[in-house]
Short mmCIF file of C-alpha atoms and ligand atoms in Angstrom, two decimals:
data_model
loop_
_atom_site.label_atom_id
_atom_site.label_comp_id
_atom_site.label_asym_id
_atom_site.label_seq_id
_atom_site.Cartn_x
_atom_site.Cartn_y
_atom_site.Cartn_z
CA MET A 1016 -16.78 -18.26 14.32
CA LYS A 1017 -17.46 -17.25 10.75
CA LYS A 1018 -15.41 -19.30 8.25
CA HIS A 1019 -15.37 -16.71 5.52
CA ALA A 1020 -17.44 -13.90 4.00
CA VAL A 1021 -16.88 -13.13 0.34
CA LYS A 1022 -19.02 -11.79 -2.49
CA ASP A 1023 -19.45 -14.85 -4.70
CA LEU A 1024 -17.73 -18.23 -4.42
CA SER A 1025 -18.46 -18.99 -8.07
CA LEU A 1026 -15.75 -16.47 -9.02
CA ALA A 1027 -13.08 -18.76 -7.55
CA LYS A 1028 -11.95 -20.28 -10.86
CA GLN A 1029 -10.81 -16.95 -12.33
CA GLY A 1030 -9.37 -15.95 -8.95
CA GLN A 1031 -7.28 -19.12 -8.92
CA LYS A 1032 -5.92 -18.33 -12.40
CA ASN A 1033 -5.07 -14.79 -11.32
CA ILE A 1034 -3.20 -16.11 -8.29
CA GLU A 1035 -1.24 -18.51 -10.50
CA TYR A 1036 -0.39 -15.64 -12.86
CA ALA A 1037 0.80 -13.49 -9.94
CA GLU A 1038 2.96 -16.29 -8.54
CA MET A 1039 4.66 -16.75 -11.93
CA GLN A 1040 6.05 -13.24 -11.40
CA MET A 1041 6.89 -13.58 -7.70
CA GLY A 1042 9.97 -15.77 -7.84
CA ALA A 1043 11.69 -14.30 -4.79
CA LEU A 1044 8.63 -14.96 -2.62
CA LEU A 1045 8.44 -18.53 -3.94
CA GLU A 1046 12.08 -19.02 -2.87
CA VAL A 1047 11.13 -17.93 0.65
CA ARG A 1048 8.11 -20.23 0.48
CA LYS A 1049 10.32 -23.20 -0.40
CA ARG A 1050 12.35 -22.70 2.79
CA MET A 1051 9.21 -22.11 4.88
CA GLN A 1052 7.74 -25.36 3.59
CA LYS A 1053 10.69 -27.23 5.09
CA GLU A 1054 11.22 -25.26 8.29
CA LYS A 1055 7.59 -24.47 9.23
CA PRO A 1056 8.43 -21.44 11.41
CA PHE A 1057 4.74 -20.61 11.94
CA LYS A 1058 3.62 -24.09 12.92
CA GLY A 1059 0.71 -23.98 15.38
CA LEU A 1060 0.31 -20.21 15.08
CA THR A 1061 -2.48 -18.05 13.71
CA ILE A 1062 -1.62 -15.04 11.60
CA GLY A 1063 -4.29 -12.35 11.24
CA LEU A 1064 -4.01 -9.95 8.34
CA ALA A 1065 -5.67 -6.77 7.12
CA LEU A 1066 -4.23 -6.25 3.64
CA HIS A 1067 -5.63 -5.42 0.21
CA VAL A 1068 -7.05 -8.78 -0.90
CA THR A 1069 -5.34 -9.00 -4.29
CA LYS A 1070 -3.79 -11.83 -6.26
CA GLU A 1071 -0.37 -10.86 -4.86
CA THR A 1072 -1.65 -10.92 -1.28
CA ALA A 1073 -3.00 -14.39 -2.04
CA ALA A 1074 0.58 -15.42 -2.86
CA LEU A 1075 1.62 -14.05 0.54
CA VAL A 1076 -1.04 -15.88 2.55
CA ARG A 1077 -0.28 -19.11 0.70
CA THR A 1078 3.37 -18.63 1.71
CA LEU A 1079 2.43 -18.11 5.36
CA LYS A 1080 0.33 -21.26 5.22
CA SER A 1081 3.27 -23.18 3.74
CA GLY A 1082 5.20 -22.01 6.80
CA GLY A 1083 2.64 -23.76 9.00
CA ALA A 1084 0.33 -20.85 9.87
CA LYS A 1085 -3.42 -20.80 10.10
CA VAL A 1086 -4.44 -17.62 8.27
CA ALA A 1087 -7.38 -15.23 8.64
CA ILE A 1088 -7.49 -12.17 6.42
CA ALA A 1089 -9.68 -9.11 5.87
CA GLY A 1090 -9.31 -6.30 3.36
CA CYS A 1091 -7.68 -3.04 4.49
CA ASN A 1092 -9.78 -0.80 2.26
CA PRO A 1093 -13.49 -1.00 1.41
CA LEU A 1094 -12.88 -0.83 -2.36
CA SER A 1095 -9.68 -2.82 -2.94
CA THR A 1096 -10.74 -6.46 -2.57
CA GLN A 1097 -10.56 -8.53 -5.75
CA ASP A 1098 -13.70 -10.64 -5.38
CA ASP A 1099 -12.46 -13.51 -7.54
CA VAL A 1100 -9.27 -13.80 -5.51
CA ALA A 1101 -11.20 -13.69 -2.22
CA ALA A 1102 -13.43 -16.49 -3.53
CA ALA A 1103 -10.41 -18.60 -4.54
CA LEU A 1104 -8.83 -18.13 -1.11
CA ALA A 1105 -12.07 -19.13 0.62
CA LYS A 1106 -12.20 -22.28 -1.54
CA GLN A 1107 -8.63 -23.06 -0.50
CA GLY A 1108 -9.72 -22.99 3.14
CA PHE A 1109 -8.46 -19.57 4.17
CA HIS A 1110 -10.62 -17.52 6.52
CA VAL A 1111 -11.13 -14.54 4.24
CA PHE A 1112 -13.48 -11.65 4.98
CA GLY A 1113 -14.06 -8.93 2.42
CA TRP A 1114 -15.59 -7.83 -0.84
CA LYS A 1115 -15.29 -4.81 -3.11
CA GLY A 1116 -17.69 -2.08 -2.01
CA GLN A 1117 -17.99 -2.70 1.73
CA SER A 1118 -19.60 -0.09 3.95
CA ASN A 1119 -17.50 1.28 6.79
CA LYS A 1120 -19.47 -0.86 9.24
CA GLU A 1121 -18.90 -4.02 7.21
CA TYR A 1122 -15.21 -3.14 6.87
CA TYR A 1123 -14.71 -3.11 10.65
CA GLU A 1124 -16.93 -6.16 11.14
CA ASN A 1125 -14.64 -8.06 8.79
CA ILE A 1126 -11.50 -7.01 10.64
CA ASN A 1127 -13.24 -8.11 13.84
CA HIS A 1128 -13.85 -11.54 12.26
CA VAL A 1129 -10.08 -11.84 11.75
CA LEU A 1130 -9.44 -10.92 15.37
CA ASP A 1131 -11.97 -13.58 16.46
CA TYR A 1132 -9.32 -16.12 15.37
CA LYS A 1133 -7.04 -14.77 18.16
CA PRO A 1134 -3.92 -14.22 16.05
CA GLU A 1135 -0.47 -14.50 17.57
CA ILE A 1136 0.95 -12.41 14.73
CA THR A 1137 -0.72 -9.47 12.95
CA ILE A 1138 0.12 -8.27 9.45
CA ASP A 1139 -1.43 -4.90 8.82
CA ASP A 1140 -1.62 -2.29 6.05
CA GLY A 1141 -2.64 1.08 7.45
CA CYS A 1142 -2.82 0.07 11.13
CA ASP A 1143 -6.60 -0.45 11.40
CA LEU A 1144 -6.16 -4.05 12.63
CA VAL A 1145 -3.64 -3.02 15.30
CA THR A 1146 -5.79 -0.05 16.33
CA LEU A 1147 -8.87 -2.24 16.71
CA ALA A 1148 -6.92 -4.74 18.82
CA HIS A 1149 -5.72 -1.88 21.07
CA THR A 1150 -9.16 -0.29 21.47
CA HIS A 1151 -12.18 -2.62 21.20
CA ARG A 1152 -10.40 -5.99 21.44
CA LYS A 1153 -7.86 -5.37 24.22
CA GLU A 1154 -8.48 -8.86 25.63
CA LEU A 1155 -6.49 -10.24 22.66
CA LEU A 1156 -3.32 -8.25 23.26
CA ASP A 1157 -1.68 -10.72 25.70
CA ASN A 1158 -1.86 -13.41 23.04
CA ILE A 1159 -0.14 -11.36 20.34
CA ILE A 1160 3.60 -11.97 19.97
CA GLY A 1161 4.24 -9.32 17.35
CA GLY A 1162 3.21 -7.75 14.10
CA THR A 1163 4.32 -6.19 10.84
CA GLU A 1164 3.12 -3.09 8.99
CA GLU A 1165 3.05 -2.58 5.24
CA THR A 1166 2.61 1.13 4.55
CA THR A 1167 3.86 4.63 5.36
CA THR A 1168 0.58 5.75 6.93
CA GLY A 1169 0.46 2.63 9.12
CA VAL A 1170 4.02 3.23 10.32
CA ILE A 1171 3.18 6.88 11.11
CA ARG A 1172 0.18 5.75 13.20
CA LEU A 1173 2.26 3.08 14.97
CA ARG A 1174 4.96 5.59 15.88
CA ALA A 1175 2.22 7.87 17.29
CA MET A 1176 0.93 4.92 19.36
CA GLU A 1177 4.48 4.25 20.56
CA LYS A 1178 4.92 7.92 21.51
CA ASP A 1179 1.68 7.80 23.51
CA ASN A 1180 2.88 4.60 25.27
CA ILE A 1181 -0.09 2.65 23.92
CA LEU A 1182 1.54 0.11 21.61
CA GLN A 1183 1.58 -3.19 23.49
CA TYR A 1184 3.65 -5.39 21.21
CA PRO A 1185 6.58 -5.18 18.77
CA VAL A 1186 5.77 -4.31 15.18
CA ILE A 1187 8.23 -4.38 12.28
CA ALA A 1188 7.93 -1.40 9.94
CA VAL A 1189 8.16 -3.39 6.71
CA ASN A 1190 7.49 -0.17 4.76
CA ASP A 1191 10.91 1.06 5.88
CA ASN A 1192 12.75 -1.85 4.22
CA LYS A 1193 14.83 -0.54 1.31
CA THR A 1194 13.33 -3.36 -0.73
CA LYS A 1195 9.85 -2.07 0.09
CA HIS A 1196 9.55 1.69 0.02
CA LEU A 1197 12.18 2.26 -2.67
CA PHE A 1198 10.46 -0.17 -5.04
CA ASP A 1199 6.80 -0.69 -4.10
CA ASN A 1200 6.07 2.95 -3.27
CA VAL A 1201 8.05 4.36 -6.19
CA TYR A 1202 7.63 1.95 -9.12
CA GLY A 1203 4.51 0.16 -7.87
CA THR A 1204 2.45 3.18 -6.85
CA GLY A 1205 3.84 5.17 -9.76
CA GLN A 1206 2.72 2.73 -12.43
CA SER A 1207 -0.51 1.51 -10.85
CA THR A 1208 -1.76 5.00 -10.01
CA VAL A 1209 -1.50 6.07 -13.63
CA ASP A 1210 -3.04 2.69 -14.54
CA GLY A 1211 -5.99 3.42 -12.21
CA ILE A 1212 -6.50 6.89 -13.66
CA LEU A 1213 -6.42 5.49 -17.19
CA ARG A 1214 -8.79 2.60 -16.50
CA ALA A 1215 -11.23 5.00 -14.80
CA THR A 1216 -11.12 7.74 -17.43
CA ASN A 1217 -9.26 6.59 -20.56
CA THR A 1218 -8.08 10.19 -20.75
CA LEU A 1219 -5.05 11.28 -22.77
CA ILE A 1220 -2.09 12.06 -20.51
CA ALA A 1221 0.21 13.64 -23.11
CA GLY A 1222 0.06 17.41 -23.03
CA LYS A 1223 -2.05 17.54 -19.86
CA THR A 1224 -1.03 19.39 -16.72
CA PHE A 1225 -0.67 16.72 -14.05
CA VAL A 1226 -0.49 17.91 -10.44
CA VAL A 1227 1.10 15.59 -7.88
CA CYS A 1228 0.60 16.54 -4.22
CA GLY A 1229 3.36 15.01 -2.10
CA TYR A 1230 6.84 14.26 -3.41
CA GLY A 1231 7.76 11.35 -1.16
CA ASP A 1232 8.42 7.86 -2.49
CA CYS A 1233 4.97 7.49 -4.03
CA GLY A 1234 4.86 11.04 -5.39
CA LYS A 1235 8.22 10.58 -7.10
CA GLY A 1236 6.87 7.45 -8.75
CA VAL A 1237 3.63 9.06 -9.93
CA ALA A 1238 5.38 12.22 -11.20
CA GLY A 1239 7.95 10.12 -13.09
CA ARG A 1240 5.31 8.01 -14.83
CA ALA A 1241 3.11 11.01 -15.70
CA SER A 1242 6.08 12.85 -17.11
CA GLY A 1243 7.14 9.71 -19.02
CA MET A 1244 3.72 9.82 -20.67
CA LEU A 1245 4.45 13.43 -21.68
CA ALA A 1246 2.34 15.31 -19.15
CA ASN A 1247 3.49 18.67 -17.79
CA VAL A 1248 4.00 17.82 -14.14
CA ILE A 1249 3.52 20.24 -11.25
CA VAL A 1250 4.51 19.16 -7.74
CA CYS A 1251 2.98 20.56 -4.52
CA GLU A 1252 5.00 19.90 -1.34
CA VAL A 1253 5.18 21.18 2.23
CA ASP A 1254 8.69 19.86 2.93
CA ALA A 1255 11.51 22.14 1.75
CA PHE A 1256 13.98 19.36 0.92
CA ARG A 1257 11.46 17.40 -1.10
CA ALA A 1258 10.22 20.52 -2.87
CA LEU A 1259 13.83 21.18 -3.83
CA GLN A 1260 14.24 17.59 -5.03
CA ALA A 1261 11.19 18.06 -7.26
CA VAL A 1262 12.66 21.26 -8.71
CA MET A 1263 15.96 19.52 -9.44
CA ASP A 1264 14.07 16.62 -11.03
CA GLY A 1265 12.74 19.16 -13.52
CA TYR A 1266 9.20 19.78 -12.26
CA ARG A 1267 7.44 23.06 -11.56
CA VAL A 1268 6.79 23.43 -7.83
CA MET A 1269 4.09 25.69 -6.44
CA PRO A 1270 1.38 25.79 -3.74
CA ILE A 1271 -1.83 23.86 -4.43
CA ALA A 1272 -3.74 27.18 -4.35
CA GLN A 1273 -1.90 28.12 -7.55
CA ALA A 1274 -1.77 24.65 -9.10
CA ALA A 1275 -5.55 24.24 -8.62
CA LYS A 1276 -6.13 26.71 -11.47
CA LEU A 1277 -3.72 24.97 -13.85
CA GLY A 1278 -4.22 21.24 -13.37
CA ASP A 1279 -6.10 18.87 -15.67
CA ILE A 1280 -5.39 15.81 -13.53
CA PHE A 1281 -4.62 15.82 -9.78
CA THR A 1282 -3.23 13.01 -7.62
CA THR A 1283 -2.68 13.23 -3.87
CA VAL A 1284 -0.07 10.93 -2.24
CA THR A 1285 0.77 12.66 1.01
CA GLY A 1286 -0.67 10.53 3.83
CA ASN A 1287 -2.22 13.79 5.07
CA LYS A 1288 -5.79 15.14 5.14
CA ASN A 1289 -7.64 17.87 3.23
CA VAL A 1290 -4.70 18.51 0.92
CA ILE A 1291 -7.10 19.53 -1.86
CA ARG A 1292 -10.02 21.32 -0.28
CA LYS A 1293 -12.97 23.68 -0.64
CA GLU A 1294 -11.07 26.80 -1.72
CA HIS A 1295 -9.24 24.80 -4.41
CA PHE A 1296 -12.28 23.15 -6.06
CA THR A 1297 -13.82 26.50 -6.95
CA LYS A 1298 -10.65 27.58 -8.81
CA MET A 1299 -10.38 24.41 -10.91
CA LYS A 1300 -10.87 24.14 -14.68
CA ASP A 1301 -14.05 22.59 -16.04
CA GLY A 1302 -13.37 18.85 -16.37
CA ALA A 1303 -10.55 18.59 -13.82
CA ILE A 1304 -9.90 14.98 -12.76
CA LEU A 1305 -9.16 14.29 -9.07
CA SER A 1306 -7.62 11.12 -7.70
CA ASN A 1307 -5.91 9.92 -4.55
CA SER A 1308 -3.33 7.20 -4.04
CA GLY A 1309 -2.56 7.90 -0.38
CA HIS A 1310 -3.75 5.31 2.12
CA PHE A 1311 -6.94 6.98 3.36
CA ASP A 1312 -9.72 8.79 1.51
CA ALA A 1313 -9.11 11.92 3.57
CA GLU A 1314 -6.63 13.64 1.23
CA ILE A 1315 -9.32 15.28 -0.92
CA GLU A 1316 -12.07 17.06 1.02
CA ILE A 1317 -14.98 15.24 -0.60
CA PRO A 1318 -17.66 16.49 1.86
CA ALA A 1319 -16.81 20.06 0.78
CA LEU A 1320 -16.94 19.04 -2.89
CA LYS A 1321 -20.42 17.61 -2.28
CA LYS A 1322 -21.54 20.82 -0.59
CA LEU A 1323 -20.26 22.97 -3.47
CA SER A 1324 -22.09 20.83 -6.03
CA LYS A 1325 -25.59 21.27 -7.35
CA SER A 1326 -25.65 17.71 -8.72
CA SER A 1327 -23.57 14.57 -9.11
CA ARG A 1328 -23.78 11.34 -11.07
CA GLN A 1329 -21.74 8.18 -11.48
CA LEU A 1330 -20.52 8.77 -15.04
CA ARG A 1331 -18.40 5.61 -15.32
CA PRO A 1332 -17.74 2.79 -12.81
CA SER A 1333 -14.87 4.57 -11.01
CA MET A 1334 -15.65 8.13 -12.04
CA LYS A 1335 -18.16 10.44 -10.38
CA GLU A 1336 -19.07 13.75 -12.01
CA TYR A 1337 -19.76 16.66 -9.67
CA THR A 1338 -21.34 19.77 -11.21
CA LEU A 1339 -20.51 22.78 -9.09
CA ARG A 1340 -22.85 25.72 -8.63
CA ASN A 1341 -20.52 27.70 -10.92
CA ASN A 1342 -21.41 25.06 -13.59
CA LYS A 1343 -17.89 23.62 -13.76
CA ARG A 1344 -17.61 19.85 -13.67
CA ILE A 1345 -15.11 17.99 -11.51
CA PHE A 1346 -14.48 14.27 -11.96
CA MET A 1347 -13.68 12.39 -8.76
CA LEU A 1348 -12.13 8.95 -9.21
CA ALA A 1349 -12.89 5.96 -6.96
CA ASP A 1350 -14.57 8.18 -4.34
CA GLY A 1351 -11.13 9.39 -3.28
CA ARG A 1352 -9.97 5.94 -2.24
CA LEU A 1353 -6.65 4.51 -3.44
CA VAL A 1354 -7.17 4.85 -7.18
CA ASN A 1355 -4.60 2.21 -8.07
CA LEU A 1356 -6.38 -0.48 -6.07
CA SER A 1357 -9.96 0.70 -6.53
CA ALA A 1358 -9.93 1.41 -10.27
CA ALA A 1359 -7.08 -0.93 -11.26
CA GLU A 1360 -5.41 -4.02 -9.79
CA GLY A 1361 -2.82 -2.40 -7.53
CA HIS A 1362 0.90 -2.87 -7.90
CA PRO A 1363 2.33 -5.29 -10.45
CA SER A 1364 3.19 -8.69 -8.97
CA THR A 1365 6.98 -8.42 -9.35
CA VAL A 1366 7.19 -5.42 -7.05
CA MET A 1367 4.84 -7.03 -4.52
CA SER A 1368 7.13 -10.05 -4.42
CA LEU A 1369 9.75 -7.80 -2.79
CA SER A 1370 7.27 -6.26 -0.34
CA PHE A 1371 5.87 -9.65 0.64
CA CYS A 1372 9.27 -11.28 1.05
CA GLY A 1373 9.67 -8.44 3.57
CA GLN A 1374 6.34 -9.28 5.25
CA THR A 1375 7.10 -13.01 5.50
CA LEU A 1376 10.64 -12.54 6.77
CA ALA A 1377 9.52 -9.81 9.19
CA ALA A 1378 6.84 -12.13 10.63
CA GLU A 1379 9.51 -14.79 11.12
CA TYR A 1380 11.90 -12.25 12.65
CA VAL A 1381 9.39 -10.89 15.15
CA LEU A 1382 8.62 -14.46 16.19
CA LYS A 1383 12.21 -15.59 16.63
CA ASN A 1384 13.54 -12.52 18.45
CA SER A 1385 12.04 -11.32 21.66
CA LEU A 1386 11.60 -7.65 20.95
CA ASN A 1387 10.18 -4.99 23.24
CA PRO A 1388 6.83 -3.41 22.41
CA GLY A 1389 7.40 -0.64 19.88
CA VAL A 1390 8.23 -0.06 16.23
CA HIS A 1391 11.26 -1.97 14.93
CA LEU A 1392 13.19 -2.16 11.68
CA LEU A 1393 14.08 -5.37 9.91
CA PRO A 1394 17.88 -5.85 10.06
CA GLU A 1395 19.69 -4.69 6.93
CA SER A 1396 21.07 -8.20 6.38
CA VAL A 1397 17.52 -9.52 5.90
CA ASP A 1398 16.67 -6.62 3.58
CA ASP A 1399 19.83 -7.33 1.54
CA HIS A 1400 18.88 -11.00 1.38
CA ILE A 1401 15.63 -9.97 -0.36
CA SER A 1402 17.58 -8.01 -3.01
CA LYS A 1403 19.80 -11.04 -3.60
CA LEU A 1404 16.81 -13.35 -3.96
CA GLN A 1405 15.20 -11.00 -6.47
CA LEU A 1406 18.40 -10.67 -8.54
CA LYS A 1407 18.70 -14.46 -8.51
CA THR A 1408 15.17 -14.95 -9.79
CA MET A 1409 15.87 -12.36 -12.52
CA ASN A 1410 19.02 -14.28 -13.40
CA ILE A 1411 21.15 -11.17 -12.95
CA LYS A 1412 24.65 -11.45 -11.54
CA LYS A 1413 26.27 -8.61 -9.65
CA ASP A 1414 29.92 -7.90 -8.88
CA SER A 1415 31.59 -8.67 -5.55
CA LEU A 1416 34.34 -6.78 -3.77
CA THR A 1417 37.88 -8.15 -4.11
CA LYS A 1418 39.76 -8.72 -0.84
CA GLU A 1419 41.86 -5.65 -1.61
CA GLN A 1420 38.75 -3.51 -2.16
CA SER A 1421 37.13 -4.68 1.08
CA LYS A 1422 40.29 -3.81 2.99
CA TYR A 1423 40.52 -0.42 1.28
CA LEU A 1424 36.93 0.48 2.11
CA GLY A 1425 37.47 -0.44 5.76
CA SER A 1426 40.61 1.62 6.19
CA TRP A 1427 41.41 5.31 6.64
CA LYS A 1428 45.13 5.04 5.87
CA GLU A 1429 45.22 5.41 2.07
CA GLY A 1430 44.57 8.99 0.94
CA THR A 1431 45.72 11.30 -1.84
N1 LIG B 1169 -1.52 3.50 -3.35
C1 LIG B 1169 -0.71 2.60 -2.85
O1 LIG B 1169 -0.73 1.43 -3.24
C2 LIG B 1169 0.28 3.02 -1.82
C3 LIG B 1169 1.53 2.37 -1.74
C4 LIG B 1169 2.45 2.82 -0.80
C5 LIG B 1169 2.10 3.89 0.05
N2 LIG B 1169 0.86 4.45 -0.03
C6 LIG B 1169 0.43 5.57 0.80
O2 LIG B 1169 0.74 6.78 0.10
C7 LIG B 1169 0.96 7.85 1.04
C8 LIG B 1169 2.33 8.47 0.78
O3 LIG B 1169 3.34 7.50 1.02
P1 LIG B 1169 4.89 7.83 0.81
O4 LIG B 1169 5.63 6.58 1.11
O5 LIG B 1169 5.11 8.52 -0.47
O6 LIG B 1169 5.10 8.87 2.02
P2 LIG B 1169 6.27 9.93 2.21
O7 LIG B 1169 6.25 10.28 3.64
O8 LIG B 1169 7.53 9.41 1.58
O9 LIG B 1169 5.77 11.18 1.33
C9 LIG B 1169 4.68 11.97 1.62
C10 LIG B 1169 5.02 13.40 1.20
O10 LIG B 1169 3.85 14.21 1.27
C11 LIG B 1169 4.24 15.48 1.75
N3 LIG B 1169 3.07 16.20 2.30
C12 LIG B 1169 2.47 16.05 3.51
N4 LIG B 1169 1.44 16.91 3.62
C13 LIG B 1169 1.37 17.59 2.45
C14 LIG B 1169 0.52 18.61 1.95
N5 LIG B 1169 -0.48 19.11 2.69
N6 LIG B 1169 0.75 19.08 0.70
C15 LIG B 1169 1.77 18.60 -0.06
N7 LIG B 1169 2.62 17.65 0.37
C16 LIG B 1169 2.41 17.14 1.60
C17 LIG B 1169 5.30 15.18 2.79
O11 LIG B 1169 6.10 16.32 3.04
C18 LIG B 1169 6.07 14.05 2.10
O12 LIG B 1169 7.15 14.52 1.32
C19 LIG B 1169 0.81 7.19 2.41
O13 LIG B 1169 -0.52 7.34 2.85
C20 LIG B 1169 1.09 5.73 2.15
O14 LIG B 1169 0.58 4.89 3.13
C21 LIG B 1169 -0.03 4.06 -0.98
#
């Protein structure tokens, strides 16, 4: 079995420093790690992961190891691996497979290397690891006790597998933790998406028309940050309630067909495919910037953009210029892959501390409770515990109910 496959082991020194810097900001996760070190809930078990290999993920895998696990990890996106971090993890003895700029074939080969370690627990981001185990590596399924899933798109795929009676083991939808999707997706994706756009383009946001497709948790975060930087934000939505939320939050809402003509910068965060497509590219302004922060690179119809173009060139590291036959130029960031992880460093560490407390505690929960195959939620008490840990590490004290207040809230007798 392959021990590891990374770009360049000599990058390990910087990777190690980056991991240390991340851990300084991940106090809640370190609290969980302290307990795991004593209790060793994962002793004798192998945990297989497909996650973005970032400095924050390194803090997670080091926590799982402290809990007694043997860990094998691959990236969950061909462009998101931080090569220095991967090198540092390999030097620390983790089985890590991935580098920035993998081909599709290499991407799946690397996930297969993780599965070669026959994990008892899977931790996935986007459901490619689980899908591979259920299709090409079915022989491994009997050995798997349970899994956890990080993101909205992964949870959607898992629920579809459950509906089709295919999912063979229990998986905790970590994305659905309050302490995950209401922080990571909103504040994390919001900030890091704008960070990715800025690092790729160094464009001025103030005064620009910024189109956000999808007004879910991530879309709310991106729209809020863009508007905070004084862009005029337009939201495109297919869901009536969320479109209405966007209106009440003060944004213009309109179909993408209309917004295509107005936007200077576009970001898709829908989890859907071909949200910006052929008929929209031709209407765009010269110099329009396109980016995606949804899980897969299917949200912007890049094959159609290529067909409409007479030429293209890599203008800057994460910025490709397409010149259409009508002579307008369109700038595509990070080849339509998650711009926050491909052109920047992904979410800030503090927010990932919350998400990865969720991952660690969900892995422990799925191990200790015999759950039926299917998609499960982490109990609210565990989710609340994560909030308490985070407040503690921020040295913030909250109020508590008095006995009288608790009684009042549990009773129907007192009225007007
Ligand atoms: N970049 C990151 O680091 C990161 C972090 C978290 C989640 N994600 C991914 O971002 C995507 C969105 O996640 P979310 O939690 O916001 O999901 P969500 O379900 O809360 O929101 C998605 C929204 O997109 C809307 N939508 C769907 N199709 C659309 C279309 N054709 N046009 C306009 N709107 C459309 C839906 O109605 C919904 O309101 C997912 O793929 C998720 O996995 C990325």
